[in-house]
Amino acid sequence: MSRQEVDQLNEIERMDKEHVFGTWSYQSEVSPTQVVGSDGMRFSDAHGNEFIDFSGQLMCSNLGHSAEKVSDAIAEQAAKGAYFAPGFTTEVRAKLGQKLAEVTPGDLTKTFFSTSGTEAIEAAIKIAKFYTGKDKVVSRYRSYHGATYGSISVTGDPRRLAAEPGIPGAIKAPDPYAYGSTLDPMESLEYIDEMLMLEGDTVAAVLVEPIVGSNGILVPPAEYLPRLKEIAHNHGALLICDEVMAGFGRTGEWFGCDIFDVEPDIMTMAKGLTGAYQPLGATIVNSEIAAHFEDNMLTHGHTYAGHPVACAAGLATIETYQEGNLIKHAGEVGEYLGERIEELAAAHPSVGDTRGVGLFRGIELTKSSEERMPFGERSDKLAKGSTVVDQVAGMAYENGAYVANMINTLIVAPPLTITPDEIDEAIAALDVALKVSDDAMVD
Ligand SMILES: Cc1ncc(COP(=O)(O)O)c(C=O)c1O
């Protein structure tokens, strides 16, 4: 950062910059903005600006910023008993376990609680290995599953490269990415079938995000996930669905896999599980896997497994989804969001592709619509400086809408409580911002 930019930081921001690491960043480029408040769909900074939260922060604030039932439940549980060791149970932990068995598909029944999506994946990998007695996990290149050694090893996006070679047995497969891949989505699936055949009977699980999140909001064809489950099972592997981002109503269904009517063997959750009011991860397994651990040790645990305050938040969050009919609302208002995004695509030549379902939408940009040339390459994720896609998000922010972006795609994932008027407001900011990419096109 230049001296001038540092001078623009306030005291809190300067203190933070000096003493706190920014995530996934060259620290010289980190410029923390102090946020001071939030209300409903909006948050405000210490410089007097207010923003509509069009990505629910990191695609996790599913209830917006004023979910009183959840904050009350947190305060109540903190006063009653902030922490007990995992060997004890609490009413909120037991009820949340039961609730997850109720809202997740089919026979998924027993949960291991942790504190993040990353840890939910770590537990899923270990459980799959313990249960099957096999070591390998097949996941896909355009995926993000977490930051710790196991979860980054099964992640496909460029963030994994710095951690490689990572854990043994993490094998990558191609993705259902019709816009940008040379493989047709269903062909990519048959490629996975071939991979599993060639690996022999050594793969514990196939791990996928049913709808890929930060790697571009990739929605596979309807037949993809059912066939993937069939392929995995034919080769003696489990299907793990990572619902950390797609779960809890974002797609207009409880979980991304519900859209495809597929019940995974193991499912991971976090983010929307508490609407980000508390850090909580969860790994739920079917009854057969659960039964395996009756007489085989579950060699896994954390100090904060089943943390009472986090579980209280989770329970209150799910009740809020149910009482407010928010999953259905997300589907309905998500249709409107989709229509408004299509209007943006029609008006802006730099919008190469739009994808998504419900309130889970991606806008992929291009500098040449003819050749589908991206503004942001995968390698840019690890490079210094900003891309045109970053600049588009920056311009939306200047115009009052916070929109996340990754590599070459803007990620729209607002709280499920958003209204059509609020969608219009954020779309207006994006409309201005997309002129930046239109102007940067090569054709
Ligand atoms: C699909 C998916 N899985 C796992 C993770 C890791 O979750 P966390 O950042 O809570 O550790 C993320 C985070 O964005 C995610 O999107």
Tab-separated table of C-alpha atoms and ligand atoms in Angstrom:
chain	number	residue	atom	x	y	z
A	1	MET	CA	0.000	0.000	0.000
A	2	SER	CA	1.206	3.538	-0.699
A	3	ARG	CA	1.962	5.932	2.166
A	4	GLN	CA	-1.092	7.953	1.109
A	5	GLU	CA	-3.395	4.915	1.301
A	6	VAL	CA	-2.078	4.041	4.756
A	7	ASP	CA	-2.722	7.635	5.835
A	8	GLN	CA	-6.366	7.222	4.855
A	9	LEU	CA	-6.866	4.448	7.400
A	10	ASN	CA	-8.330	5.436	10.757
A	11	GLU	CA	-6.668	4.506	14.038
A	12	ILE	CA	-8.469	1.163	14.419
A	13	GLU	CA	-7.684	0.193	10.848
A	14	ARG	CA	-4.028	1.145	11.268
A	15	MET	CA	-3.785	-0.854	14.509
A	16	ASP	CA	-5.412	-3.845	12.817
A	17	LYS	CA	-3.142	-3.603	9.797
A	18	GLU	CA	-0.090	-3.602	12.034
A	19	HIS	CA	-1.082	-6.445	14.357
A	20	VAL	CA	-3.542	-8.729	12.554
A	21	PHE	CA	-2.919	-10.892	9.493
A	22	GLY	CA	-5.297	-10.531	6.560
A	23	THR	CA	-6.450	-13.850	5.042
A	24	TRP	CA	-5.208	-15.183	1.696
A	25	SER	CA	-3.291	-11.953	1.024
A	26	TYR	CA	0.009	-10.262	0.451
A	27	GLN	CA	0.027	-8.316	3.704
A	28	SER	CA	1.291	-5.182	1.977
A	29	GLU	CA	-1.999	-5.131	0.029
A	30	VAL	CA	-4.276	-5.581	3.038
A	31	SER	CA	-6.382	-2.520	3.734
A	32	PRO	CA	-8.906	-3.331	6.462
A	33	THR	CA	-12.134	-1.307	6.527
A	34	GLN	CA	-13.579	-0.842	10.002
A	35	VAL	CA	-17.228	-1.827	10.039
A	36	VAL	CA	-19.241	-0.358	12.848
A	37	GLY	CA	-22.800	-1.525	12.465
A	38	SER	CA	-25.349	-3.552	10.586
A	39	ASP	CA	-29.080	-3.718	10.226
A	40	GLY	CA	-31.168	-6.095	8.114
A	41	MET	CA	-29.640	-6.231	4.665
A	42	ARG	CA	-27.117	-3.450	5.314
A	43	PHE	CA	-23.848	-2.750	7.076
A	44	SER	CA	-21.952	0.485	7.615
A	45	ASP	CA	-18.329	1.499	7.986
A	46	ALA	CA	-16.520	3.954	10.230
A	47	HIS	CA	-16.198	6.411	7.355
A	48	GLY	CA	-19.952	6.974	7.232
A	49	ASN	CA	-20.754	4.711	4.269
A	50	GLU	CA	-23.609	2.213	4.121
A	51	PHE	CA	-23.728	-0.858	1.915
A	52	ILE	CA	-26.351	-3.330	0.830
A	53	ASP	CA	-24.932	-6.793	1.489
A	54	PHE	CA	-25.416	-8.534	-1.862
A	55	SER	CA	-23.171	-11.486	-0.961
A	56	GLY	CA	-24.181	-12.012	2.668
A	57	GLN	CA	-20.532	-11.229	3.580
A	58	LEU	CA	-18.820	-14.524	2.634
A	59	MET	CA	-22.032	-16.119	1.340
A	60	CYS	CA	-22.904	-16.928	4.935
A	61	SER	CA	-25.108	-14.227	6.494
A	62	ASN	CA	-28.267	-16.002	5.362
A	63	LEU	CA	-30.505	-14.208	7.866
A	64	GLY	CA	-29.091	-10.739	7.318
A	65	HIS	CA	-27.836	-8.725	10.236
A	66	SER	CA	-30.843	-8.374	12.550
A	67	ALA	CA	-31.924	-11.893	13.423
A	68	GLU	CA	-33.047	-11.166	16.975
A	69	LYS	CA	-34.143	-14.694	17.754
A	70	VAL	CA	-30.602	-15.868	17.072
A	71	SER	CA	-28.819	-13.134	19.002
A	72	ASP	CA	-31.220	-13.659	21.919
A	73	ALA	CA	-30.546	-17.406	21.891
A	74	ILE	CA	-26.802	-16.725	21.946
A	75	ALA	CA	-27.078	-14.346	24.899
A	76	GLU	CA	-29.385	-16.698	26.780
A	77	GLN	CA	-27.104	-19.710	26.326
A	78	ALA	CA	-23.974	-17.680	27.200
A	79	ALA	CA	-25.623	-16.651	30.458
A	80	LYS	CA	-26.924	-20.163	31.222
A	81	GLY	CA	-23.739	-22.042	30.376
A	82	ALA	CA	-21.272	-20.673	27.870
A	83	TYR	CA	-19.174	-23.801	27.619
A	84	PHE	CA	-19.186	-27.426	28.680
A	85	ALA	CA	-16.763	-30.105	27.505
A	86	PRO	CA	-17.925	-32.276	24.579
A	87	GLY	CA	-18.396	-35.237	26.955
A	88	PHE	CA	-21.434	-33.450	28.383
A	89	THR	CA	-24.508	-32.622	26.379
A	90	THR	CA	-26.849	-29.652	26.440
A	91	GLU	CA	-30.452	-29.226	25.383
A	92	VAL	CA	-29.410	-27.064	22.419
A	93	ARG	CA	-26.821	-29.562	21.149
A	94	ALA	CA	-29.192	-32.533	21.316
A	95	LYS	CA	-32.045	-30.602	19.717
A	96	LEU	CA	-29.805	-29.255	16.950
A	97	GLY	CA	-28.594	-32.794	16.191
A	98	GLN	CA	-32.188	-33.945	15.915
A	99	LYS	CA	-33.144	-30.906	13.818
A	100	LEU	CA	-30.347	-31.584	11.338
A	101	ALA	CA	-31.511	-35.178	10.965
A	102	GLU	CA	-34.970	-33.746	10.201
A	103	VAL	CA	-34.016	-31.117	7.594
A	104	THR	CA	-31.246	-33.016	5.772
A	105	PRO	CA	-32.340	-35.544	3.146
A	106	GLY	CA	-33.230	-39.193	3.715
A	107	ASP	CA	-31.306	-41.259	6.154
A	108	LEU	CA	-28.691	-38.692	7.242
A	109	THR	CA	-28.955	-38.969	10.980
A	110	LYS	CA	-25.914	-38.384	13.171
A	111	THR	CA	-23.755	-35.267	13.345
A	112	PHE	CA	-20.233	-34.408	14.405
A	113	PHE	CA	-20.063	-30.718	15.360
A	114	SER	CA	-17.015	-28.546	14.777
A	115	THR	CA	-16.445	-24.824	14.308
A	116	SER	CA	-16.015	-24.198	10.566
A	117	GLY	CA	-16.614	-25.538	7.100
A	118	THR	CA	-12.965	-26.513	6.941
A	119	GLU	CA	-13.275	-28.679	10.040
A	120	ALA	CA	-16.541	-30.166	8.772
A	121	ILE	CA	-14.586	-31.347	5.722
A	122	GLU	CA	-11.703	-32.670	7.837
A	123	ALA	CA	-14.199	-34.788	9.785
A	124	ALA	CA	-15.861	-35.990	6.576
A	125	ILE	CA	-12.542	-37.093	5.072
A	126	LYS	CA	-11.506	-38.952	8.213
A	127	ILE	CA	-14.911	-40.580	8.685
A	128	ALA	CA	-14.932	-41.737	5.038
A	129	LYS	CA	-11.453	-43.232	5.454
A	130	PHE	CA	-12.271	-44.908	8.780
A	131	TYR	CA	-15.542	-46.334	7.460
A	132	THR	CA	-14.306	-47.633	4.114
A	133	GLY	CA	-10.779	-48.519	5.159
A	134	LYS	CA	-9.580	-46.769	1.970
A	135	ASP	CA	-7.309	-43.770	1.630
A	136	LYS	CA	-8.118	-41.701	-1.438
A	137	VAL	CA	-10.569	-38.878	-2.027
A	138	VAL	CA	-11.575	-37.738	-5.494
A	139	SER	CA	-12.636	-34.091	-5.639
A	140	ARG	CA	-12.743	-31.562	-8.468
A	141	TYR	CA	-10.444	-28.807	-9.739
A	142	ARG	CA	-12.954	-25.995	-9.464
A	143	SER	CA	-13.743	-26.402	-5.796
A	144	TYR	CA	-12.976	-24.966	-2.395
A	145	HIS	CA	-13.267	-27.182	0.668
A	146	GLY	CA	-11.206	-25.398	3.314
A	147	ALA	CA	-7.869	-24.090	4.515
A	148	THR	CA	-6.303	-26.748	6.767
A	149	TYR	CA	-3.955	-29.362	5.336
A	150	GLY	CA	-6.562	-32.033	4.618
A	151	SER	CA	-9.266	-29.719	3.366
A	152	ILE	CA	-6.911	-27.615	1.213
A	153	SER	CA	-5.479	-30.834	-0.252
A	154	VAL	CA	-8.919	-31.859	-1.514
A	155	THR	CA	-9.567	-28.295	-2.688
A	156	GLY	CA	-9.006	-27.822	-6.409
A	157	ASP	CA	-8.681	-24.067	-6.735
A	158	PRO	CA	-5.296	-22.342	-6.900
A	159	ARG	CA	-5.196	-21.730	-3.158
A	160	ARG	CA	-4.165	-25.366	-2.751
A	161	LEU	CA	-0.917	-24.910	-4.685
A	162	ALA	CA	1.022	-23.333	-1.820
A	163	ALA	CA	0.117	-26.274	0.438
A	164	GLU	CA	1.054	-29.007	-2.015
A	165	PRO	CA	1.884	-31.848	-2.054
A	166	GLY	CA	-0.663	-31.922	0.782
A	167	ILE	CA	-2.132	-35.113	2.187
A	168	PRO	CA	-1.633	-38.328	0.233
A	169	GLY	CA	-4.515	-39.645	-1.832
A	170	ALA	CA	-6.139	-36.355	-2.838
A	171	ILE	CA	-6.988	-36.809	-6.525
A	172	LYS	CA	-8.566	-34.160	-8.749
A	173	ALA	CA	-11.224	-34.642	-11.392
A	174	PRO	CA	-12.720	-32.300	-14.023
A	175	ASP	CA	-15.786	-30.162	-13.421
A	176	PRO	CA	-19.237	-29.601	-14.888
A	177	TYR	CA	-18.340	-26.186	-16.337
A	178	ALA	CA	-20.091	-25.825	-19.678
A	179	TYR	CA	-18.957	-22.220	-20.291
A	180	GLY	CA	-15.235	-22.531	-19.692
A	181	SER	CA	-14.145	-26.156	-19.888
A	182	THR	CA	-13.245	-28.188	-22.950
A	183	LEU	CA	-15.230	-31.107	-21.501
A	184	ASP	CA	-19.011	-31.230	-21.646
A	185	PRO	CA	-20.391	-31.610	-18.079
A	186	MET	CA	-21.741	-35.110	-18.651
A	187	GLU	CA	-18.521	-36.165	-20.393
A	188	SER	CA	-16.574	-34.932	-17.374
A	189	LEU	CA	-18.659	-37.302	-15.313
A	190	GLU	CA	-17.789	-40.315	-17.416
A	191	TYR	CA	-14.158	-39.256	-17.062
A	192	ILE	CA	-14.617	-39.612	-13.280
A	193	ASP	CA	-16.056	-43.086	-13.839
A	194	GLU	CA	-12.909	-43.981	-15.775
A	195	MET	CA	-10.704	-42.466	-13.061
A	196	LEU	CA	-12.363	-44.538	-10.344
A	197	MET	CA	-12.058	-47.685	-12.406
A	198	LEU	CA	-8.350	-47.023	-12.949
A	199	GLU	CA	-7.751	-46.286	-9.253
A	200	GLY	CA	-9.046	-49.766	-8.429
A	201	ASP	CA	-10.858	-50.288	-5.176
A	202	THR	CA	-8.863	-47.630	-3.297
A	203	VAL	CA	-11.095	-44.558	-3.235
A	204	ALA	CA	-12.916	-43.797	0.010
A	205	ALA	CA	-15.094	-40.997	-1.298
A	206	VAL	CA	-16.008	-38.628	-4.059
A	207	LEU	CA	-16.362	-35.149	-2.614
A	208	VAL	CA	-18.265	-32.400	-4.433
A	209	GLU	CA	-20.094	-29.158	-3.879
A	210	PRO	CA	-23.503	-30.011	-5.456
A	211	ILE	CA	-23.494	-26.463	-6.797
A	212	VAL	CA	-19.957	-25.096	-6.886
A	213	GLY	CA	-19.745	-21.873	-4.887
A	214	SER	CA	-16.684	-19.662	-4.812
A	215	ASN	CA	-15.231	-21.310	-7.927
A	216	GLY	CA	-17.915	-19.786	-10.095
A	217	ILE	CA	-21.448	-20.942	-9.159
A	218	LEU	CA	-21.436	-24.005	-11.402
A	219	VAL	CA	-24.823	-25.695	-11.651
A	220	PRO	CA	-24.569	-29.168	-13.196
A	221	PRO	CA	-27.249	-30.706	-15.431
A	222	ALA	CA	-30.146	-32.389	-13.578
A	223	GLU	CA	-28.806	-35.895	-14.276
A	224	TYR	CA	-25.254	-35.144	-13.104
A	225	LEU	CA	-25.414	-35.654	-9.332
A	226	PRO	CA	-27.612	-38.804	-9.416
A	227	ARG	CA	-25.195	-40.349	-11.928
A	228	LEU	CA	-22.180	-39.270	-9.849
A	229	LYS	CA	-23.614	-41.052	-6.830
A	230	GLU	CA	-24.169	-44.156	-8.950
A	231	ILE	CA	-20.590	-44.007	-10.262
A	232	ALA	CA	-19.148	-43.544	-6.762
A	233	HIS	CA	-21.152	-46.434	-5.330
A	234	ASN	CA	-20.344	-48.703	-8.287
A	235	HIS	CA	-16.694	-48.276	-7.348
A	236	GLY	CA	-17.207	-48.734	-3.602
A	237	ALA	CA	-16.754	-45.024	-2.791
A	238	LEU	CA	-19.010	-42.825	-0.673
A	239	LEU	CA	-20.564	-39.596	-1.936
A	240	ILE	CA	-19.779	-36.576	0.245
A	241	CYS	CA	-21.731	-33.411	-0.538
A	242	ASP	CA	-20.123	-30.218	0.695
A	243	GLU	CA	-23.106	-27.975	1.485
A	244	VAL	CA	-21.081	-25.379	3.374
A	245	MET	CA	-22.049	-22.645	0.913
A	246	ALA	CA	-25.041	-24.065	-0.997
A	247	GLY	CA	-26.862	-25.304	2.102
A	248	PHE	CA	-29.588	-23.758	4.222
A	249	GLY	CA	-31.933	-22.274	1.682
A	250	ARG	CA	-29.547	-20.454	-0.588
A	251	THR	CA	-30.815	-22.378	-3.613
A	252	GLY	CA	-34.493	-22.245	-2.665
A	253	GLU	CA	-34.204	-25.774	-1.220
A	254	TRP	CA	-32.767	-26.735	2.133
A	255	PHE	CA	-29.656	-28.143	0.461
A	256	GLY	CA	-28.097	-28.027	-2.989
A	257	CYS	CA	-28.387	-31.809	-3.327
A	258	ASP	CA	-32.166	-31.560	-2.741
A	259	ILE	CA	-32.466	-29.895	-6.148
A	260	PHE	CA	-31.191	-33.107	-7.709
A	261	ASP	CA	-33.054	-35.405	-5.335
A	262	VAL	CA	-29.801	-36.992	-4.210
A	263	GLU	CA	-29.057	-38.177	-0.706
A	264	PRO	CA	-25.315	-38.186	-0.037
A	265	ASP	CA	-23.691	-40.614	2.398
A	266	ILE	CA	-22.025	-37.751	4.248
A	267	MET	CA	-22.851	-34.048	4.168
A	268	THR	CA	-20.873	-31.070	5.454
A	269	MET	CA	-22.394	-27.789	6.594
A	270	ALA	CA	-21.352	-24.459	8.154
A	271	LYS	CA	-22.044	-20.828	7.112
A	272	GLY	CA	-25.897	-20.774	6.845
A	273	LEU	CA	-26.129	-23.289	9.694
A	274	THR	CA	-25.985	-20.323	12.056
A	275	GLY	CA	-26.385	-17.573	9.444
A	276	ALA	CA	-22.826	-16.712	10.551
A	277	TYR	CA	-24.002	-15.620	13.993
A	278	GLN	CA	-21.605	-18.152	15.503
A	279	PRO	CA	-18.785	-20.283	14.076
A	280	LEU	CA	-20.236	-23.778	13.701
A	281	GLY	CA	-19.493	-26.648	11.343
A	282	ALA	CA	-21.341	-29.945	11.063
A	283	THR	CA	-20.706	-33.305	9.406
A	284	ILE	CA	-23.759	-35.545	9.197
A	285	VAL	CA	-23.630	-39.201	8.179
A	286	ASN	CA	-26.201	-41.860	7.299
A	287	SER	CA	-27.298	-44.521	9.765
A	288	GLU	CA	-25.052	-47.237	8.325
A	289	ILE	CA	-21.937	-45.081	8.758
A	290	ALA	CA	-23.148	-43.975	12.188
A	291	ALA	CA	-23.577	-47.630	13.221
A	292	HIS	CA	-20.006	-48.440	12.146
A	293	PHE	CA	-18.677	-46.245	14.936
A	294	GLU	CA	-20.598	-48.093	17.649
A	295	ASP	CA	-17.694	-50.500	17.945
A	296	ASN	CA	-15.017	-48.728	15.946
A	297	MET	CA	-13.514	-45.740	17.641
A	298	LEU	CA	-14.282	-42.311	16.209
A	299	THR	CA	-10.755	-40.991	16.572
A	300	HIS	CA	-11.630	-37.340	16.170
A	301	GLY	CA	-12.616	-34.405	18.400
A	302	HIS	CA	-12.174	-30.751	19.326
A	303	THR	CA	-12.379	-28.739	22.549
A	304	TYR	CA	-15.247	-26.794	20.980
A	305	ALA	CA	-17.119	-29.755	19.427
A	306	GLY	CA	-20.789	-29.027	20.085
A	307	HIS	CA	-20.107	-25.650	21.691
A	308	PRO	CA	-23.357	-24.729	23.482
A	309	VAL	CA	-23.490	-21.091	22.346
A	310	ALA	CA	-22.860	-22.066	18.725
A	311	CYS	CA	-25.452	-24.843	18.924
A	312	ALA	CA	-27.974	-22.392	20.417
A	313	ALA	CA	-27.359	-20.130	17.424
A	314	GLY	CA	-27.749	-23.064	15.011
A	315	LEU	CA	-31.022	-24.179	16.519
A	316	ALA	CA	-32.473	-20.651	16.553
A	317	THR	CA	-31.300	-20.110	12.963
A	318	ILE	CA	-33.023	-23.225	11.642
A	319	GLU	CA	-36.183	-22.345	13.554
A	320	THR	CA	-36.042	-18.871	11.980
A	321	TYR	CA	-35.807	-20.414	8.487
A	322	GLN	CA	-38.810	-22.584	9.291
A	323	GLU	CA	-40.988	-20.013	11.051
A	324	GLY	CA	-40.365	-17.336	8.406
A	325	ASN	CA	-40.787	-19.770	5.491
A	326	LEU	CA	-37.470	-18.376	4.307
A	327	ILE	CA	-36.403	-21.301	2.137
A	328	LYS	CA	-39.513	-20.885	-0.013
A	329	HIS	CA	-39.038	-17.111	-0.016
A	330	ALA	CA	-35.461	-17.560	-1.251
A	331	GLY	CA	-36.736	-19.642	-4.174
A	332	GLU	CA	-39.388	-17.082	-5.089
A	333	VAL	CA	-37.350	-13.920	-4.709
A	334	GLY	CA	-34.454	-15.799	-6.316
A	335	GLU	CA	-36.479	-16.065	-9.540
A	336	TYR	CA	-36.747	-12.294	-9.548
A	337	LEU	CA	-33.020	-11.962	-8.880
A	338	GLY	CA	-32.357	-14.257	-11.852
A	339	GLU	CA	-34.531	-12.088	-14.118
A	340	ARG	CA	-32.762	-8.917	-13.044
A	341	ILE	CA	-29.356	-10.521	-13.656
A	342	GLU	CA	-30.479	-11.556	-17.153
A	343	GLU	CA	-31.327	-7.891	-17.812
A	344	LEU	CA	-27.805	-6.942	-16.767
A	345	ALA	CA	-26.413	-9.599	-19.098
A	346	ALA	CA	-28.454	-8.227	-21.995
A	347	ALA	CA	-27.249	-4.673	-21.314
A	348	HIS	CA	-23.557	-5.415	-20.743
A	349	PRO	CA	-21.446	-7.164	-23.396
A	350	SER	CA	-18.794	-8.004	-20.795
A	351	VAL	CA	-21.192	-10.417	-19.074
A	352	GLY	CA	-20.140	-13.693	-20.659
A	353	ASP	CA	-22.307	-16.107	-18.693
A	354	THR	CA	-24.851	-16.084	-15.898
A	355	ARG	CA	-25.475	-19.141	-13.745
A	356	GLY	CA	-27.270	-20.070	-10.601
A	357	VAL	CA	-30.434	-20.923	-8.833
A	358	GLY	CA	-32.430	-19.202	-6.085
A	359	LEU	CA	-30.319	-16.644	-4.267
A	360	PHE	CA	-27.093	-18.278	-5.415
A	361	ARG	CA	-26.001	-16.595	-8.648
A	362	GLY	CA	-22.801	-16.020	-10.578
A	363	ILE	CA	-22.019	-13.413	-13.219
A	364	GLU	CA	-18.971	-14.457	-15.231
A	365	LEU	CA	-17.227	-11.697	-17.129
A	366	THR	CA	-15.381	-11.782	-20.431
A	367	LYS	CA	-13.190	-9.422	-22.356
A	368	SER	CA	-14.150	-11.071	-25.624
A	369	SER	CA	-17.616	-12.581	-25.846
A	370	GLU	CA	-16.684	-14.310	-29.070
A	371	GLU	CA	-13.740	-16.181	-27.544
A	372	ARG	CA	-14.950	-16.232	-23.929
A	373	MET	CA	-11.654	-14.756	-22.764
A	374	PRO	CA	-11.703	-14.188	-18.987
A	375	PHE	CA	-10.580	-10.970	-17.293
A	376	GLY	CA	-9.415	-12.935	-14.259
A	377	GLU	CA	-7.301	-16.087	-14.669
A	378	ARG	CA	-6.846	-18.776	-12.030
A	379	SER	CA	-3.235	-17.641	-11.586
A	380	ASP	CA	-4.480	-14.142	-10.674
A	381	LYS	CA	-5.831	-15.627	-7.460
A	382	LEU	CA	-2.216	-15.927	-6.306
A	383	ALA	CA	-0.851	-12.761	-7.917
A	384	LYS	CA	-0.436	-9.247	-6.558
A	385	GLY	CA	-2.610	-6.423	-7.811
A	386	SER	CA	-6.219	-6.262	-8.900
A	387	THR	CA	-8.077	-7.634	-11.922
A	388	VAL	CA	-10.872	-5.990	-13.885
A	389	VAL	CA	-13.275	-8.238	-11.965
A	390	ASP	CA	-11.929	-6.805	-8.680
A	391	GLN	CA	-12.389	-3.331	-10.117
A	392	VAL	CA	-16.012	-4.065	-11.050
A	393	ALA	CA	-16.661	-5.235	-7.477
A	394	GLY	CA	-14.853	-2.097	-6.236
A	395	MET	CA	-17.088	0.149	-8.339
A	396	ALA	CA	-20.229	-1.645	-7.090
A	397	TYR	CA	-18.952	-1.020	-3.557
A	398	GLU	CA	-18.418	2.665	-4.295
A	399	ASN	CA	-22.019	2.714	-5.429
A	400	GLY	CA	-23.283	1.128	-2.234
A	401	ALA	CA	-23.410	-2.615	-2.985
A	402	TYR	CA	-21.013	-5.167	-1.518
A	403	VAL	CA	-20.510	-8.034	-3.999
A	404	ALA	CA	-17.942	-10.807	-3.584
A	405	ASN	CA	-15.911	-11.983	-6.545
A	406	MET	CA	-13.585	-14.840	-7.251
A	407	ILE	CA	-11.255	-15.309	-10.223
A	408	ASN	CA	-13.617	-14.276	-13.033
A	409	THR	CA	-17.071	-14.357	-11.473
A	410	LEU	CA	-19.117	-11.969	-9.343
A	411	ILE	CA	-20.917	-13.960	-6.668
A	412	VAL	CA	-24.391	-12.807	-5.727
A	413	ALA	CA	-25.669	-14.528	-2.591
A	414	PRO	CA	-27.644	-12.095	-0.435
A	415	PRO	CA	-29.385	-12.928	2.832
A	416	LEU	CA	-32.528	-15.007	2.249
A	417	THR	CA	-34.624	-12.192	3.692
A	418	ILE	CA	-33.897	-9.839	0.772
A	419	THR	CA	-36.839	-8.051	-0.894
A	420	PRO	CA	-37.334	-7.201	-4.596
A	421	ASP	CA	-36.733	-3.496	-3.813
A	422	GLU	CA	-33.398	-4.300	-2.202
A	423	ILE	CA	-32.495	-6.472	-5.201
A	424	ASP	CA	-33.274	-3.526	-7.494
A	425	GLU	CA	-31.034	-1.269	-5.440
A	426	ALA	CA	-28.056	-3.617	-5.649
A	427	ILE	CA	-28.661	-4.353	-9.337
A	428	ALA	CA	-28.549	-0.607	-10.022
A	429	ALA	CA	-25.085	-0.457	-8.413
A	430	LEU	CA	-23.943	-3.448	-10.499
A	431	ASP	CA	-25.322	-1.806	-13.613
A	432	VAL	CA	-22.984	1.143	-13.049
A	433	ALA	CA	-20.079	-1.132	-12.094
A	434	LEU	CA	-20.284	-3.345	-15.177
A	435	LYS	CA	-19.421	-0.349	-17.353
A	436	VAL	CA	-15.882	-0.822	-16.030
A	437	SER	CA	-15.635	-4.265	-17.636
A	438	ASP	CA	-17.532	-3.192	-20.761
A	439	ASP	CA	-14.932	-0.463	-21.282
A	440	ALA	CA	-12.078	-2.925	-20.767
A	441	MET	CA	-13.223	-5.376	-23.467
A	442	VAL	CA	-10.968	-6.124	-26.415
A	443	ASP	CA	-13.780	-6.534	-28.970
B	1	LIG	C1	-17.995	-25.225	-0.172
B	1	LIG	C2	-17.108	-24.823	0.956
B	1	LIG	N1	-16.580	-25.759	1.746
B	1	LIG	C3	-15.781	-25.450	2.792
B	1	LIG	C4	-15.478	-24.131	3.068
B	1	LIG	C5	-14.595	-23.795	4.239
B	1	LIG	O1	-15.374	-23.194	5.222
B	1	LIG	P1	-14.711	-22.247	6.351
B	1	LIG	O2	-14.216	-21.040	5.649
B	1	LIG	O3	-15.864	-21.984	7.290
B	1	LIG	O4	-13.665	-23.021	7.011
B	1	LIG	C6	-16.011	-23.112	2.279
B	1	LIG	C7	-15.695	-21.708	2.539
B	1	LIG	O5	-15.995	-20.819	1.794
B	1	LIG	C8	-16.850	-23.465	1.197
B	1	LIG	O6	-17.384	-22.548	0.388
